[in-house]
Coordinates of C-alpha atoms in Angstrom, one line a residue:
A1 CA -2.7 -11.0 0.5
R2 CA -5.6 -8.6 0.3
I3 CA -8.7 -8.5 2.6
M4 CA -11.7 -6.3 1.9
V5 CA -14.8 -6.1 4.2
G6 CA -18.0 -4.3 3.3
I7 CA -20.0 -2.7 6.1
M8 CA -23.3 -0.8 6.1
G9 CA -24.7 -2.6 3.0
G10 CA -21.4 -2.2 1.1
R11 CA -21.3 1.6 1.4
L12 CA -18.3 1.5 3.8
T13 CA -15.4 -0.8 2.9
L14 CA -12.3 -1.6 5.0
G15 CA -9.3 -3.1 3.4
A16 CA -5.9 -4.4 4.2
F17 CA -3.1 -5.5 1.9
G18 CA 0.3 -7.0 2.7
M19 CA 3.2 -8.0 0.5
L20 CA 6.7 -9.4 1.1
E21 CA 9.4 -9.4 -1.6
F22 CA 12.8 -11.0 -1.7
R23 CA 15.2 -9.6 -4.3
T24 CA 18.6 -10.9 -5.3
F25 CA 21.0 -9.4 -7.8
A26 CA 23.9 -10.5 -9.9
S27 CA 26.2 -9.5 -7.1
P28 CA 25.7 -11.2 -3.8
A29 CA 23.5 -8.3 -2.6
S30 CA 19.9 -8.8 -1.7
Q31 CA 16.9 -6.9 -0.4
R32 CA 13.7 -7.6 1.5
I33 CA 10.7 -5.2 1.0
I34 CA 7.6 -5.4 3.2
T35 CA 4.5 -3.4 2.2
G36 CA 1.4 -2.9 4.3
D37 CA -1.6 -1.0 3.1
F38 CA -4.8 -0.1 5.1
R39 CA -7.7 1.8 3.5
V40 CA -11.2 3.0 4.2
E41 CA -13.6 3.7 1.3
Y42 CA -17.0 5.2 1.5
W43 CA -19.6 5.3 -1.3
F44 CA -21.6 8.6 -0.9
F45 CA -23.7 7.8 -4.0
D46 CA -23.6 5.2 -6.7
W47 CA -21.3 7.5 -8.7
L48 CA -19.2 9.1 -6.0
R49 CA -16.6 7.4 -3.8
G50 CA -14.0 8.8 -1.3
L51 CA -11.1 7.0 0.3
V52 CA -8.3 7.3 2.8
D53 CA -5.3 5.1 2.4
Y54 CA -2.3 4.6 4.7
Q55 CA 0.7 2.7 3.3
V56 CA 4.0 1.7 4.9
I57 CA 7.0 0.3 3.0
N58 CA 10.1 -1.1 4.7
Q59 CA 13.3 -2.0 2.7
F60 CA 16.1 -4.0 4.3
A61 CA 19.4 -4.6 2.4
D62 CA 22.2 -6.9 3.3
Q63 CA 24.7 -4.8 5.2
G64 CA 27.7 -7.2 4.8
V65 CA 28.0 -6.7 1.1
A66 CA 30.1 -3.9 -0.4
V67 CA 27.5 -2.9 -2.9
A68 CA 24.7 -2.7 -0.3
G69 CA 25.3 1.1 0.0
S70 CA 23.3 1.5 -3.2
F71 CA 20.3 -0.1 -1.5
P72 CA 19.8 1.9 1.7
N73 CA 17.5 0.7 4.4
Y74 CA 14.4 2.9 4.7
T75 CA 10.8 3.1 5.9
R76 CA 8.3 5.2 4.0
H77 CA 4.9 6.2 5.4
Q78 CA 2.3 7.6 2.9
V79 CA -1.2 8.8 3.5
M80 CA -3.4 9.2 0.4
L81 CA -6.8 10.7 -0.1
G82 CA -8.9 9.8 -3.1
V83 CA -12.2 10.7 -4.8
G84 CA -13.7 8.6 -7.5
F85 CA -16.4 9.6 -10.0
Y86 CA -18.1 6.8 -11.9
Y87 CA -20.4 7.3 -14.9

């Protein structure tokens, strides 16, 4: 699901995104991946945009399965900065 809200006449945009994945494999192993993304975009001019994005990804694997060691549990935090030029 994605939500985008424009503020200040559309110059400032706040956004949120969420995703849930269920993965199964030929063996009885499975994974669940949860992704959350939160961003702020600002249009300085009609041709120049800047953004800050924070993303968190969680992966959970079945621990009771012998092959689950190849799918470790983890949480990843990412912060991204972006600049867009449009012509």
